[in-house]
mmCIF file of C-alpha atoms and ligand atoms in Angstrom:
data_model
loop_
_atom_site.group_PDB
_atom_site.id
_atom_site.type_symbol
_atom_site.label_atom_id
_atom_site.label_comp_id
_atom_site.label_asym_id
_atom_site.label_seq_id
_atom_site.Cartn_x
_atom_site.Cartn_y
_atom_site.Cartn_z
ATOM 1 C CA UNK A 24 -33.454 9.241 -59.659
ATOM 2 C CA UNK A 25 -34.586 6.888 -62.394
ATOM 3 C CA UNK A 26 -34.251 3.287 -61.323
ATOM 4 C CA UNK A 27 -35.530 2.656 -57.820
ATOM 5 C CA UNK A 28 -34.972 -0.657 -56.056
ATOM 6 C CA UNK A 29 -37.825 -1.351 -53.639
ATOM 7 C CA UNK A 30 -37.088 -4.373 -51.446
ATOM 8 C CA UNK A 31 -39.946 -6.192 -49.714
ATOM 9 C CA UNK A 32 -42.451 -4.706 -52.148
ATOM 10 C CA UNK A 33 -44.755 -7.738 -51.892
ATOM 11 C CA UNK A 34 -45.457 -7.083 -48.217
ATOM 12 C CA UNK A 35 -48.036 -4.802 -46.654
ATOM 13 C CA UNK A 36 -46.375 -1.369 -46.757
ATOM 14 C CA UNK A 37 -44.133 -2.005 -49.771
ATOM 15 C CA UNK A 38 -47.084 -3.029 -51.964
ATOM 16 C CA UNK A 39 -49.132 0.004 -50.926
ATOM 17 C CA UNK A 40 -46.092 2.177 -51.677
ATOM 18 C CA UNK A 41 -45.546 0.659 -55.138
ATOM 19 C CA UNK A 42 -49.203 0.945 -56.095
ATOM 20 C CA UNK A 43 -49.174 4.664 -55.289
ATOM 21 C CA UNK A 44 -45.715 5.534 -56.634
ATOM 22 C CA UNK A 45 -45.763 3.614 -59.951
ATOM 23 C CA UNK A 46 -48.712 5.811 -60.932
ATOM 24 C CA UNK A 47 -47.444 9.027 -59.375
ATOM 25 C CA UNK A 48 -43.999 8.793 -61.012
ATOM 26 C CA UNK A 49 -44.394 7.328 -64.528
ATOM 27 C CA UNK A 50 -40.831 8.439 -65.355
ATOM 28 C CA UNK A 51 -39.223 6.320 -62.653
ATOM 29 C CA UNK A 52 -38.687 2.569 -62.949
ATOM 30 C CA UNK A 53 -39.546 0.583 -59.831
ATOM 31 C CA UNK A 54 -37.818 -2.773 -59.336
ATOM 32 C CA UNK A 55 -39.471 -4.850 -56.631
ATOM 33 C CA UNK A 56 -36.983 -7.307 -55.113
ATOM 34 C CA UNK A 57 -38.695 -9.742 -52.764
ATOM 35 C CA UNK A 58 -37.958 -13.222 -51.425
ATOM 36 C CA UNK A 59 -41.677 -14.002 -51.110
ATOM 37 C CA UNK A 60 -41.593 -15.211 -47.523
ATOM 38 C CA UNK A 61 -44.882 -16.136 -45.830
ATOM 39 C CA UNK A 62 -45.620 -12.363 -45.701
ATOM 40 C CA UNK A 63 -44.867 -11.639 -49.355
ATOM 41 C CA UNK A 64 -47.765 -12.025 -51.765
ATOM 42 C CA UNK A 65 -47.683 -11.277 -55.494
ATOM 43 C CA UNK A 66 -51.441 -10.702 -55.391
ATOM 44 C CA UNK A 67 -50.731 -7.558 -53.340
ATOM 45 C CA UNK A 68 -49.490 -5.973 -56.571
ATOM 46 C CA UNK A 69 -52.533 -6.840 -58.698
ATOM 47 C CA UNK A 70 -53.486 -3.775 -60.666
ATOM 48 C CA UNK A 71 -50.154 -1.993 -60.298
ATOM 49 C CA UNK A 72 -49.134 0.156 -63.296
ATOM 50 C CA UNK A 73 -47.079 -2.360 -65.301
ATOM 51 C CA UNK A 74 -45.212 0.011 -67.648
ATOM 52 C CA UNK A 75 -42.623 1.033 -65.041
ATOM 53 C CA UNK A 76 -42.841 -1.928 -62.639
ATOM 54 C CA UNK A 77 -40.482 -4.946 -62.565
ATOM 55 C CA UNK A 78 -40.307 -7.911 -60.195
ATOM 56 C CA UNK A 79 -37.323 -10.019 -59.120
ATOM 57 C CA UNK A 80 -37.721 -12.926 -56.684
ATOM 58 C CA UNK A 81 -34.494 -12.577 -54.713
ATOM 59 C CA UNK A 82 -33.409 -12.836 -51.078
ATOM 60 C CA UNK A 83 -31.605 -9.661 -49.888
ATOM 61 C CA UNK A 84 -29.156 -11.986 -48.095
ATOM 62 C CA UNK A 85 -28.048 -13.473 -51.446
ATOM 63 C CA UNK A 86 -25.283 -11.023 -52.296
ATOM 64 C CA UNK A 87 -24.536 -12.372 -55.786
ATOM 65 C CA UNK A 88 -28.144 -12.172 -56.933
ATOM 66 C CA UNK A 89 -28.583 -8.753 -55.332
ATOM 67 C CA UNK A 90 -25.556 -7.517 -57.248
ATOM 68 C CA UNK A 91 -26.977 -8.879 -60.507
ATOM 69 C CA UNK A 92 -30.161 -6.881 -59.950
ATOM 70 C CA UNK A 93 -28.195 -3.668 -59.292
ATOM 71 C CA UNK A 94 -26.327 -4.217 -62.571
ATOM 72 C CA UNK A 95 -29.301 -5.319 -64.651
ATOM 73 C CA UNK A 96 -31.420 -2.256 -63.814
ATOM 74 C CA UNK A 97 -28.648 0.336 -63.204
ATOM 75 C CA UNK A 98 -30.134 0.956 -59.771
ATOM 76 C CA UNK A 99 -29.582 4.519 -58.514
ATOM 77 C CA UNK A 100 -31.894 4.571 -55.466
ATOM 78 C CA UNK A 101 -32.733 1.976 -52.801
ATOM 79 C CA UNK A 102 -35.729 1.849 -50.473
ATOM 80 C CA UNK A 103 -35.371 -1.055 -48.066
ATOM 81 C CA UNK A 104 -38.729 -2.318 -46.783
ATOM 82 C CA UNK A 105 -37.682 -5.990 -46.698
ATOM 83 C CA UNK A 106 -37.772 -7.363 -43.175
ATOM 84 C CA UNK A 107 -39.105 -9.975 -40.844
ATOM 85 C CA UNK A 108 -41.668 -7.701 -39.244
ATOM 86 C CA UNK A 109 -43.733 -9.557 -36.625
ATOM 87 C CA UNK A 110 -42.732 -9.315 -32.948
ATOM 88 C CA UNK A 111 -44.546 -12.540 -31.952
ATOM 89 C CA UNK A 112 -42.598 -14.523 -34.564
ATOM 90 C CA UNK A 113 -39.324 -13.032 -33.279
ATOM 91 C CA UNK A 114 -40.211 -14.554 -29.886
ATOM 92 C CA UNK A 115 -40.510 -18.006 -31.511
ATOM 93 C CA UNK A 116 -37.082 -17.607 -33.138
ATOM 94 C CA UNK A 117 -34.754 -14.743 -34.004
ATOM 95 C CA UNK A 118 -32.595 -16.338 -36.716
ATOM 96 C CA UNK A 119 -34.469 -15.001 -39.757
ATOM 97 C CA UNK A 120 -34.723 -11.585 -38.093
ATOM 98 C CA UNK A 121 -30.969 -11.316 -37.650
ATOM 99 C CA UNK A 122 -30.322 -12.608 -41.180
ATOM 100 C CA UNK A 123 -32.759 -10.466 -43.123
ATOM 101 C CA UNK A 124 -32.957 -7.351 -40.978
ATOM 102 C CA UNK A 125 -29.235 -7.024 -40.234
ATOM 103 C CA UNK A 126 -27.185 -9.122 -42.681
ATOM 104 C CA UNK A 127 -29.542 -8.439 -45.602
ATOM 105 C CA UNK A 128 -29.497 -4.691 -44.951
ATOM 106 C CA UNK A 129 -25.687 -4.693 -44.865
ATOM 107 C CA UNK A 130 -25.589 -6.516 -48.218
ATOM 108 C CA UNK A 131 -27.848 -3.869 -49.739
ATOM 109 C CA UNK A 132 -25.715 -1.075 -48.256
ATOM 110 C CA UNK A 133 -22.550 -2.643 -49.647
ATOM 111 C CA UNK A 134 -24.062 -2.852 -53.133
ATOM 112 C CA UNK A 135 -25.382 0.691 -52.837
ATOM 113 C CA UNK A 136 -21.845 1.835 -52.013
ATOM 114 C CA UNK A 137 -20.279 -0.156 -54.859
ATOM 115 C CA UNK A 138 -22.786 1.124 -57.414
ATOM 116 C CA UNK A 139 -22.610 4.673 -56.004
ATOM 117 C CA UNK A 140 -26.368 5.040 -55.676
ATOM 118 C CA UNK A 141 -27.801 8.515 -55.165
ATOM 119 C CA UNK A 142 -29.915 7.600 -52.127
ATOM 120 C CA UNK A 143 -30.504 4.756 -49.683
ATOM 121 C CA UNK A 144 -33.706 4.976 -47.650
ATOM 122 C CA UNK A 145 -33.925 2.556 -44.731
ATOM 123 C CA UNK A 146 -37.497 1.913 -43.536
ATOM 124 C CA UNK A 147 -37.246 1.543 -39.785
ATOM 125 C CA UNK A 148 -39.664 1.576 -36.889
ATOM 126 C CA UNK A 149 -40.519 3.459 -33.698
ATOM 127 C CA UNK A 150 -39.940 0.176 -31.811
ATOM 128 C CA UNK A 151 -36.199 0.921 -31.841
ATOM 129 C CA UNK A 152 -36.854 3.470 -29.065
ATOM 130 C CA UNK A 153 -38.311 0.855 -26.716
ATOM 131 C CA UNK A 154 -41.367 1.457 -24.570
ATOM 132 C CA UNK A 155 -42.943 4.553 -22.995
ATOM 133 C CA UNK A 156 -44.895 4.911 -19.757
ATOM 134 C CA UNK A 157 -48.112 6.957 -19.721
ATOM 135 C CA UNK A 158 -46.421 10.198 -20.761
ATOM 136 C CA UNK A 159 -43.914 11.501 -23.316
ATOM 137 C CA UNK A 160 -43.261 10.782 -26.990
ATOM 138 C CA UNK A 161 -40.355 9.422 -29.028
ATOM 139 C CA UNK A 162 -38.291 12.087 -30.790
ATOM 140 C CA UNK A 163 -35.399 11.450 -33.183
ATOM 141 C CA UNK A 164 -32.964 12.007 -30.294
ATOM 142 C CA UNK A 165 -34.585 9.509 -27.931
ATOM 143 C CA UNK A 166 -31.883 6.898 -27.161
ATOM 144 C CA UNK A 167 -32.332 3.524 -28.850
ATOM 145 C CA UNK A 168 -33.621 0.949 -26.363
ATOM 146 C CA UNK A 169 -35.046 -1.998 -28.308
ATOM 147 C CA UNK A 170 -36.773 -4.698 -26.274
ATOM 148 C CA UNK A 171 -37.487 -7.512 -28.752
ATOM 149 C CA UNK A 172 -35.141 -9.318 -31.114
ATOM 150 C CA UNK A 173 -37.221 -7.765 -33.917
ATOM 151 C CA UNK A 174 -36.602 -4.209 -32.718
ATOM 152 C CA UNK A 175 -32.988 -4.993 -31.785
ATOM 153 C CA UNK A 176 -32.384 -6.206 -35.349
ATOM 154 C CA UNK A 177 -34.010 -3.055 -36.790
ATOM 155 C CA UNK A 178 -31.901 -0.859 -34.458
ATOM 156 C CA UNK A 179 -28.748 -2.644 -35.612
ATOM 157 C CA UNK A 180 -29.669 -2.036 -39.241
ATOM 158 C CA UNK A 181 -30.224 1.678 -38.540
ATOM 159 C CA UNK A 182 -26.810 2.002 -36.913
ATOM 160 C CA UNK A 183 -25.078 0.138 -39.740
ATOM 161 C CA UNK A 184 -26.815 2.354 -42.316
ATOM 162 C CA UNK A 185 -25.722 5.498 -40.452
ATOM 163 C CA UNK A 186 -22.175 4.128 -40.285
ATOM 164 C CA UNK A 187 -22.176 3.770 -44.110
ATOM 165 C CA UNK A 188 -23.186 7.429 -44.282
ATOM 166 C CA UNK A 189 -20.520 8.570 -41.815
ATOM 167 C CA UNK A 190 -17.677 6.399 -43.095
ATOM 168 C CA UNK A 191 -18.308 6.202 -46.841
ATOM 169 C CA UNK A 192 -20.512 9.231 -47.477
ATOM 170 C CA UNK A 193 -23.399 7.035 -48.672
ATOM 171 C CA UNK A 194 -26.546 9.185 -48.906
ATOM 172 C CA UNK A 195 -28.546 7.394 -46.227
ATOM 173 C CA UNK A 196 -31.983 8.447 -44.972
ATOM 174 C CA UNK A 197 -33.910 6.689 -42.181
ATOM 175 C CA UNK A 198 -37.608 6.760 -41.354
ATOM 176 C CA UNK A 199 -39.067 5.456 -38.091
ATOM 177 C CA UNK A 200 -42.800 5.009 -38.241
ATOM 178 C CA UNK A 201 -45.476 4.012 -35.748
ATOM 179 C CA UNK A 202 -48.020 1.186 -36.253
ATOM 180 C CA UNK A 203 -49.541 1.099 -39.726
ATOM 181 C CA UNK A 204 -52.968 -0.214 -40.684
ATOM 182 C CA UNK A 205 -54.866 -0.480 -43.969
ATOM 183 C CA UNK A 206 -55.451 -2.748 -46.993
ATOM 184 C CA UNK A 207 -53.218 -5.784 -47.629
ATOM 185 C CA UNK A 208 -51.923 -6.077 -44.050
ATOM 186 C CA UNK A 209 -51.071 -9.701 -43.271
ATOM 187 C CA UNK A 210 -53.698 -11.239 -40.931
ATOM 188 C CA UNK A 211 -51.197 -11.880 -38.099
ATOM 189 C CA UNK A 212 -51.205 -8.183 -37.065
ATOM 190 C CA UNK A 213 -53.697 -6.748 -34.541
ATOM 191 C CA UNK A 214 -56.196 -4.897 -36.755
ATOM 192 C CA UNK A 215 -56.635 -7.417 -39.610
ATOM 193 C CA UNK A 216 -56.588 -10.309 -37.131
ATOM 194 C CA UNK A 217 -59.446 -8.770 -35.137
ATOM 195 C CA UNK A 218 -61.474 -7.879 -38.245
ATOM 196 C CA UNK A 219 -61.110 -11.381 -39.703
ATOM 197 C CA UNK A 220 -61.840 -13.196 -36.421
ATOM 198 C CA UNK A 221 -64.921 -11.018 -35.858
ATOM 199 C CA UNK A 222 -66.162 -11.791 -39.392
ATOM 200 C CA UNK A 223 -65.594 -15.493 -38.698
ATOM 201 C CA UNK A 224 -67.290 -15.267 -35.270
ATOM 202 C CA UNK A 225 -64.240 -16.668 -33.479
ATOM 203 C CA UNK A 226 -62.654 -15.246 -30.343
ATOM 204 C CA UNK A 227 -60.589 -12.062 -30.458
ATOM 205 C CA UNK A 228 -57.389 -12.733 -28.437
ATOM 206 C CA UNK A 229 -56.186 -9.666 -26.518
ATOM 207 C CA UNK A 230 -52.808 -9.981 -24.840
ATOM 208 C CA UNK A 231 -52.694 -9.178 -21.113
ATOM 209 C CA UNK A 232 -55.246 -6.605 -19.995
ATOM 210 C CA UNK A 233 -55.549 -4.776 -23.340
ATOM 211 C CA UNK A 234 -54.230 -1.510 -21.895
ATOM 212 C CA UNK A 235 -51.116 -1.362 -24.133
ATOM 213 C CA UNK A 236 -51.101 1.693 -26.366
ATOM 214 C CA UNK A 237 -50.087 2.086 -30.013
ATOM 215 C CA UNK A 238 -50.038 5.185 -32.275
ATOM 216 C CA UNK A 239 -51.863 4.168 -35.487
ATOM 217 C CA UNK A 240 -51.185 5.614 -38.951
ATOM 218 C CA UNK A 241 -53.023 4.784 -42.176
ATOM 219 C CA UNK A 242 -50.583 3.084 -44.558
ATOM 220 C CA UNK A 243 -51.041 5.599 -47.398
ATOM 221 C CA UNK A 244 -49.968 8.399 -45.050
ATOM 222 C CA UNK A 245 -46.802 6.451 -44.260
ATOM 223 C CA UNK A 246 -46.156 6.005 -48.011
ATOM 224 C CA UNK A 247 -46.553 9.740 -48.642
ATOM 225 C CA UNK A 248 -44.143 10.490 -45.790
ATOM 226 C CA UNK A 249 -41.594 8.131 -47.373
ATOM 227 C CA UNK A 250 -42.123 9.937 -50.697
ATOM 228 C CA UNK A 251 -41.293 13.274 -48.990
ATOM 229 C CA UNK A 252 -38.203 11.939 -47.223
ATOM 230 C CA UNK A 253 -37.003 10.351 -50.466
ATOM 231 C CA UNK A 254 -37.286 13.602 -52.410
ATOM 232 C CA UNK A 255 -36.433 16.312 -49.892
ATOM 233 C CA UNK A 256 -35.028 14.578 -46.794
ATOM 234 C CA UNK A 257 -31.517 15.511 -45.635
ATOM 235 C CA UNK A 258 -28.863 12.798 -45.924
ATOM 236 C CA UNK A 259 -27.732 11.254 -42.660
ATOM 237 C CA UNK A 260 -30.987 12.258 -40.935
ATOM 238 C CA UNK A 261 -33.660 10.245 -39.156
ATOM 239 C CA UNK A 262 -37.349 11.192 -39.555
ATOM 240 C CA UNK A 263 -40.026 9.990 -37.139
ATOM 241 C CA UNK A 264 -43.469 9.400 -38.670
ATOM 242 C CA UNK A 265 -46.615 9.001 -36.574
ATOM 243 C CA UNK A 266 -50.341 9.486 -36.573
ATOM 244 C CA UNK A 267 -50.726 11.421 -33.296
ATOM 245 C CA UNK A 268 -53.446 8.832 -32.820
ATOM 246 C CA UNK A 269 -53.007 6.756 -29.673
ATOM 247 C CA UNK A 270 -55.357 3.907 -28.882
ATOM 248 C CA UNK A 271 -55.447 1.244 -26.188
ATOM 249 C CA UNK A 272 -55.713 -2.204 -27.804
ATOM 250 C CA UNK A 273 -58.970 -2.969 -26.005
ATOM 251 C CA UNK A 274 -60.588 0.198 -27.383
ATOM 252 C CA UNK A 275 -59.564 -0.585 -30.969
ATOM 253 C CA UNK A 276 -60.983 -4.086 -30.669
ATOM 254 C CA UNK A 277 -64.277 -2.794 -29.243
ATOM 255 C CA UNK A 278 -64.490 -0.240 -32.063
ATOM 256 C CA UNK A 279 -63.991 -2.944 -34.705
ATOM 257 C CA UNK A 280 -66.692 -5.111 -33.084
ATOM 258 C CA UNK A 281 -69.087 -2.152 -33.003
ATOM 259 C CA UNK A 282 -68.484 -1.314 -36.664
ATOM 260 C CA UNK A 283 -69.065 -4.939 -37.654
ATOM 261 C CA UNK A 284 -72.121 -5.228 -35.421
ATOM 262 C CA UNK A 285 -70.586 -8.109 -33.459
ATOM 263 C CA UNK A 286 -70.859 -8.761 -29.681
ATOM 264 C CA UNK A 287 -68.101 -7.878 -27.188
ATOM 265 C CA UNK A 288 -68.514 -11.401 -25.799
ATOM 266 C CA UNK A 289 -66.162 -12.471 -28.631
ATOM 267 C CA UNK A 290 -63.252 -10.819 -26.759
ATOM 268 C CA UNK A 291 -60.886 -13.240 -24.988
ATOM 269 C CA UNK A 292 -58.074 -11.986 -22.761
ATOM 270 C CA UNK A 293 -55.088 -14.306 -23.250
ATOM 271 C CA UNK A 294 -51.582 -14.659 -21.839
ATOM 272 C CA UNK A 295 -49.489 -11.530 -22.409
ATOM 273 C CA UNK A 296 -46.782 -11.246 -25.103
ATOM 274 C CA UNK A 297 -43.330 -11.809 -23.558
ATOM 275 C CA UNK A 298 -41.575 -8.473 -23.008
ATOM 276 C CA UNK A 299 -44.696 -6.636 -24.281
ATOM 277 C CA UNK A 300 -43.871 -2.937 -24.860
ATOM 278 C CA UNK A 301 -46.440 -0.863 -22.980
ATOM 279 C CA UNK A 302 -46.782 2.249 -25.105
ATOM 280 C CA UNK A 303 -45.485 3.806 -28.338
ATOM 281 C CA UNK A 304 -46.109 7.443 -29.267
ATOM 282 C CA UNK A 305 -44.327 9.429 -31.948
ATOM 283 C CA UNK A 306 -43.438 13.099 -32.041
ATOM 284 C CA UNK A 307 -43.490 13.813 -35.796
ATOM 285 C CA UNK A 308 -42.836 17.553 -35.538
ATOM 286 C CA UNK A 309 -39.509 17.259 -37.391
ATOM 287 C CA UNK A 310 -40.993 15.816 -40.598
ATOM 288 C CA UNK A 311 -43.966 18.177 -40.339
ATOM 289 C CA UNK A 312 -41.830 21.303 -39.846
ATOM 290 C CA UNK A 313 -38.977 20.434 -42.188
ATOM 291 C CA UNK A 314 -40.680 18.455 -44.967
ATOM 292 C CA UNK A 315 -44.223 19.737 -44.635
ATOM 293 C CA UNK A 316 -45.747 16.265 -44.178
ATOM 294 C CA UNK A 317 -48.794 15.497 -42.083
ATOM 295 C CA UNK A 318 -51.336 12.685 -42.176
ATOM 296 C CA UNK A 319 -54.311 13.095 -44.519
ATOM 297 C CA UNK A 320 -56.520 10.330 -43.087
ATOM 298 C CA UNK A 321 -58.185 10.638 -39.711
ATOM 299 C CA UNK A 322 -58.730 7.383 -37.826
ATOM 300 C CA UNK A 323 -62.467 7.324 -38.492
ATOM 301 C CA UNK A 324 -61.911 7.320 -42.286
ATOM 302 C CA UNK A 325 -58.873 5.067 -42.152
ATOM 303 C CA UNK A 326 -60.444 2.334 -40.044
ATOM 304 C CA UNK A 327 -63.690 2.399 -42.072
ATOM 305 C CA UNK A 328 -61.707 2.070 -45.342
ATOM 306 C CA UNK A 329 -59.737 -0.787 -43.809
ATOM 307 C CA UNK A 330 -62.780 -2.691 -42.541
ATOM 308 C CA UNK A 331 -64.491 -2.228 -45.910
ATOM 309 C CA UNK A 332 -61.397 -3.497 -47.729
ATOM 310 C CA UNK A 333 -61.372 -6.714 -45.648
ATOM 311 C CA UNK A 334 -65.122 -7.101 -46.244
ATOM 312 C CA UNK A 335 -64.659 -6.699 -50.001
ATOM 313 C CA UNK A 336 -61.513 -8.836 -50.301
ATOM 314 C CA UNK A 337 -62.454 -12.038 -48.522
ATOM 315 C CA UNK A 338 -60.817 -14.166 -51.238
ATOM 316 C CA UNK A 339 -57.454 -12.492 -50.506
ATOM 317 C CA UNK A 340 -57.446 -13.247 -46.779
ATOM 318 C CA UNK A 341 -59.320 -16.568 -46.906
ATOM 319 C CA UNK A 342 -56.539 -17.960 -49.092
ATOM 320 C CA UNK A 343 -53.949 -16.829 -46.530
ATOM 321 C CA UNK A 344 -55.696 -18.061 -43.408
ATOM 322 C CA UNK A 345 -56.417 -21.487 -44.918
ATOM 323 C CA UNK A 346 -52.726 -22.109 -45.738
ATOM 324 C CA UNK A 347 -49.563 -22.289 -43.607
ATOM 325 C CA UNK A 348 -50.988 -19.489 -41.434
ATOM 326 C CA UNK A 349 -53.247 -22.089 -39.739
ATOM 327 C CA UNK A 350 -50.151 -23.714 -38.156
ATOM 328 C CA UNK A 351 -48.782 -20.365 -36.983
ATOM 329 C CA UNK A 352 -52.136 -19.393 -35.511
ATOM 330 C CA UNK A 353 -52.493 -22.675 -33.631
ATOM 331 C CA UNK A 354 -48.982 -22.473 -32.206
ATOM 332 C CA UNK A 355 -49.229 -18.782 -31.244
ATOM 333 C CA UNK A 356 -52.685 -18.802 -29.696
ATOM 334 C CA UNK A 357 -52.536 -22.227 -28.033
ATOM 335 C CA UNK A 358 -49.405 -20.930 -26.309
ATOM 336 C CA UNK A 359 -51.246 -17.737 -25.373
ATOM 337 C CA UNK A 360 -54.117 -19.725 -23.835
ATOM 338 C CA UNK A 361 -51.923 -22.032 -21.742
HETATM 339 P P1 NAD B 406 -44.399 -7.384 -44.126
HETATM 340 O O1 NAD B 406 -43.994 -8.458 -43.179
HETATM 341 O O2 NAD B 406 -45.835 -7.244 -44.517
HETATM 342 O O3 NAD B 406 -43.583 -7.542 -45.491
HETATM 343 C C1 NAD B 406 -42.213 -7.836 -45.525
HETATM 344 C C2 NAD B 406 -41.832 -8.124 -46.982
HETATM 345 O O4 NAD B 406 -40.409 -8.352 -47.010
HETATM 346 C C3 NAD B 406 -42.492 -9.377 -47.555
HETATM 347 O O5 NAD B 406 -42.916 -9.138 -48.864
HETATM 348 C C4 NAD B 406 -41.375 -10.412 -47.536
HETATM 349 O O6 NAD B 406 -41.504 -11.405 -48.546
HETATM 350 C C5 NAD B 406 -40.158 -9.532 -47.766
HETATM 351 N N1 NAD B 406 -38.913 -10.142 -47.260
HETATM 352 C C6 NAD B 406 -38.698 -10.675 -46.021
HETATM 353 N N2 NAD B 406 -37.460 -11.170 -45.941
HETATM 354 C C7 NAD B 406 -36.866 -10.922 -47.144
HETATM 355 C C8 NAD B 406 -35.574 -11.189 -47.677
HETATM 356 N N3 NAD B 406 -34.647 -11.828 -46.954
HETATM 357 N N4 NAD B 406 -35.299 -10.789 -48.932
HETATM 358 C C9 NAD B 406 -36.242 -10.153 -49.680
HETATM 359 N N5 NAD B 406 -37.482 -9.891 -49.239
HETATM 360 C C10 NAD B 406 -37.787 -10.272 -47.972
HETATM 361 O O7 NAD B 406 -43.844 -6.045 -43.500
HETATM 362 P P2 NAD B 406 -44.489 -4.578 -43.487
HETATM 363 O O8 NAD B 406 -45.440 -4.486 -42.371
HETATM 364 O O9 NAD B 406 -44.897 -4.224 -44.854
HETATM 365 O O10 NAD B 406 -43.192 -3.728 -43.067
HETATM 366 C C11 NAD B 406 -42.304 -3.225 -44.061
HETATM 367 C C12 NAD B 406 -41.167 -2.489 -43.368
HETATM 368 O O11 NAD B 406 -41.689 -1.416 -42.593
HETATM 369 C C13 NAD B 406 -40.348 -3.355 -42.400
HETATM 370 O O12 NAD B 406 -38.998 -2.995 -42.542
HETATM 371 C C14 NAD B 406 -40.874 -2.976 -41.029
HETATM 372 O O13 NAD B 406 -39.871 -3.130 -40.056
HETATM 373 C C15 NAD B 406 -41.240 -1.513 -41.250
HETATM 374 N N6 NAD B 406 -42.323 -0.975 -40.404
HETATM 375 C C16 NAD B 406 -43.528 -1.627 -40.330
HETATM 376 C C17 NAD B 406 -44.570 -1.051 -39.599
HETATM 377 C C18 NAD B 406 -45.935 -1.712 -39.483
HETATM 378 O O14 NAD B 406 -46.764 -1.254 -38.717
HETATM 379 N N7 NAD B 406 -46.225 -2.754 -40.260
HETATM 380 C C19 NAD B 406 -44.368 0.160 -38.931
HETATM 381 C C20 NAD B 406 -43.114 0.773 -39.011
HETATM 382 C C21 NAD B 406 -42.110 0.203 -39.782
HETATM 383 O O1 DAU B 407 -44.652 0.306 -34.066
HETATM 384 C C1 DAU B 407 -44.291 -0.175 -35.315
HETATM 385 C C2 DAU B 407 -44.392 -1.690 -35.320
HETATM 386 O O2 DAU B 407 -45.781 -1.994 -35.297
HETATM 387 C C3 DAU B 407 -43.713 -2.319 -36.528
HETATM 388 O O3 DAU B 407 -42.327 -2.098 -36.446
HETATM 389 C C4 DAU B 407 -43.981 -3.827 -36.584
HETATM 390 O O4 DAU B 407 -43.454 -4.365 -37.784
HETATM 391 C C5 DAU B 407 -45.475 -4.049 -36.546
HETATM 392 O O5 DAU B 407 -45.747 -5.438 -36.512
HETATM 393 C C6 DAU B 407 -46.099 -3.370 -35.324
HETATM 394 O O6 DAU B 407 -45.656 -4.003 -34.101
HETATM 395 P P1 DAU B 407 -46.666 -4.300 -32.875
HETATM 396 O O7 DAU B 407 -46.125 -5.424 -32.096
HETATM 397 O O8 DAU B 407 -47.020 -3.049 -32.174
HETATM 398 O O9 DAU B 407 -47.976 -4.737 -33.746
HETATM 399 P P2 DAU B 407 -49.042 -5.938 -33.567
HETATM 400 O O10 DAU B 407 -50.107 -5.705 -34.597
HETATM 401 O O11 DAU B 407 -48.387 -7.265 -33.534
HETATM 402 O O12 DAU B 407 -49.641 -5.663 -32.120
HETATM 403 C C7 DAU B 407 -50.242 -4.428 -31.797
HETATM 404 C C8 DAU B 407 -50.684 -4.492 -30.343
HETATM 405 O O13 DAU B 407 -51.737 -5.449 -30.222
HETATM 406 C C9 DAU B 407 -49.596 -4.951 -29.386
HETATM 407 O O14 DAU B 407 -49.739 -4.251 -28.156
HETATM 408 C C10 DAU B 407 -49.884 -6.437 -29.176
HETATM 409 C C11 DAU B 407 -51.405 -6.501 -29.288
HETATM 410 N N1 DAU B 407 -51.960 -7.756 -29.826
HETATM 411 C C12 DAU B 407 -51.506 -8.199 -31.022
HETATM 412 C C13 DAU B 407 -51.978 -9.374 -31.562
HETATM 413 C C14 DAU B 407 -51.460 -9.893 -32.884
HETATM 414 C C15 DAU B 407 -52.942 -8.439 -29.134
HETATM 415 O O15 DAU B 407 -53.372 -8.007 -28.045
HETATM 416 N N2 DAU B 407 -53.432 -9.604 -29.667
HETATM 417 C C16 DAU B 407 -52.981 -10.102 -30.849
HETATM 418 O O16 DAU B 407 -53.447 -11.196 -31.254
#
C-alpha cells in the first residue's frame, strides 16, 4: 500500500482517521476525496500532517471525476467513509442516501476493480443488523435486518461490495461499528447535540422515553480498529467493532448534564423517532481474537475528553450551528414537539 484513497475524510470519523494515520504512516500518501456536504468541513483537518495529505473536492457519484483521481494518484487502496450518515435526515428524504451510500459505493468499487487496487475497505455500521430487545448482541452472522432507509442503504452497499469480492476477486473488507463519539462530531448527533444545548442552556430533546440503548465507542478506538482490519484483516470478511459499553439515552444525557454542572430540568421528552431502533449491542470477539484489537479508552475518559473538546472548540461548533444547521434544527425539533 502506498496511495490510499480516503472518501468522506472531512466528516467526523474520516477526519479523526486521517489525523491519526497521516502521522502514523509517513510513507503512505492519503488522498481525501470529499464532496463537502453539510457534514463535511475542511476545518476538521486543521493541523493534519501536510507532507503526505492531499484533498480533492469530488462527489463519489461523479464517476468521471472519481476515475481521474484514481489515475492522478495511482490509487492502490480505498477506504470508503463517505456517506449520508444521519438517521433523522433519512426520514426527511432518502434520495441522497440511496445515491451516495449505494450508487456512490458501486462507482468506487467499479474503479477499484478497473485499477486493480490491493484493498477496498467499506466502512459500514451495526445498524445493518436492525434492532435488539433487552438481550443478545450482534455477531457477524446475525442476519441483515435494516429498519431505516439509512441502514437499508448501508446494507445494500455491504452486499454489493461482497458481490465484487465473490464475482471479481476484489479484495474487499467490511467493518461494522457501533455508535461513535468524540471530537469533530457534527452537532446533529446525540452526544454533541446534548453537550452544545446544555452549554447554551436550551432544552435537551430526548426521543420517546429515553430508554433506547446504544453501544458507544470513542472515535480513536474505531480508527485503530480500521487500521488493524486494513493491515491484517482477511479479504471477504466482515468485522464487528464495538465498545462493550451500553448506555440508555436518558443516562448519557444525565451524565453530560452532571459533568457540565447543569440542571436536569433542561431535559425535554419529545415525540419519538419514526421506526426508532430500540437497542444496538456489538459482539466484537472476532476482531479481538483474530486481529488483537480492543478499545483503549474507557467511557469515563472518552466522554470527559469529548466534553472538554467541545468546551475548548466553541468557534468550531458555533460556526456550524449558526449556519444552515439552524433550519435543520427548527424543522427536526418542531416536528418532534408537535
Ligand atoms: P459524517 O456525516 O460526519 O461524514 C460524512 C462525510 O462524507 C462528510 O465529509 C461528507 O461531506 C462526505 N460525503 C457525503 N456524501 C458524499 C459524496 N457523495 N461524495 C463524497 N463525499 C461525501 O459521517 P461519520 O459519522 O463520519 O461516518 C463515516 C462513516 O462511518 C459512514 O459511512 C457511516 O455510515 C459510518 N459509521 C458511522 C458511525 C457513527 O457513529 N458516526 C458508526 C458506524 C459507522
Ligand atoms: O450505530 C451506528 C450508527 O450510530 C451510525 O451508523 C450512524 O451513522 C450514527 O448516526 C449513529 O446512529 P444513531 O441513530 O444511533 O445515532 P444518533 O446520535 O442520531 O442517536 C443516538 C440515540 O439518541 C438514538 O436512540 C436516538 C436518540 N436521540 C438522538 C437525537 C439526535 C435523541 O433521543 N434525541 C436527539 O435529539
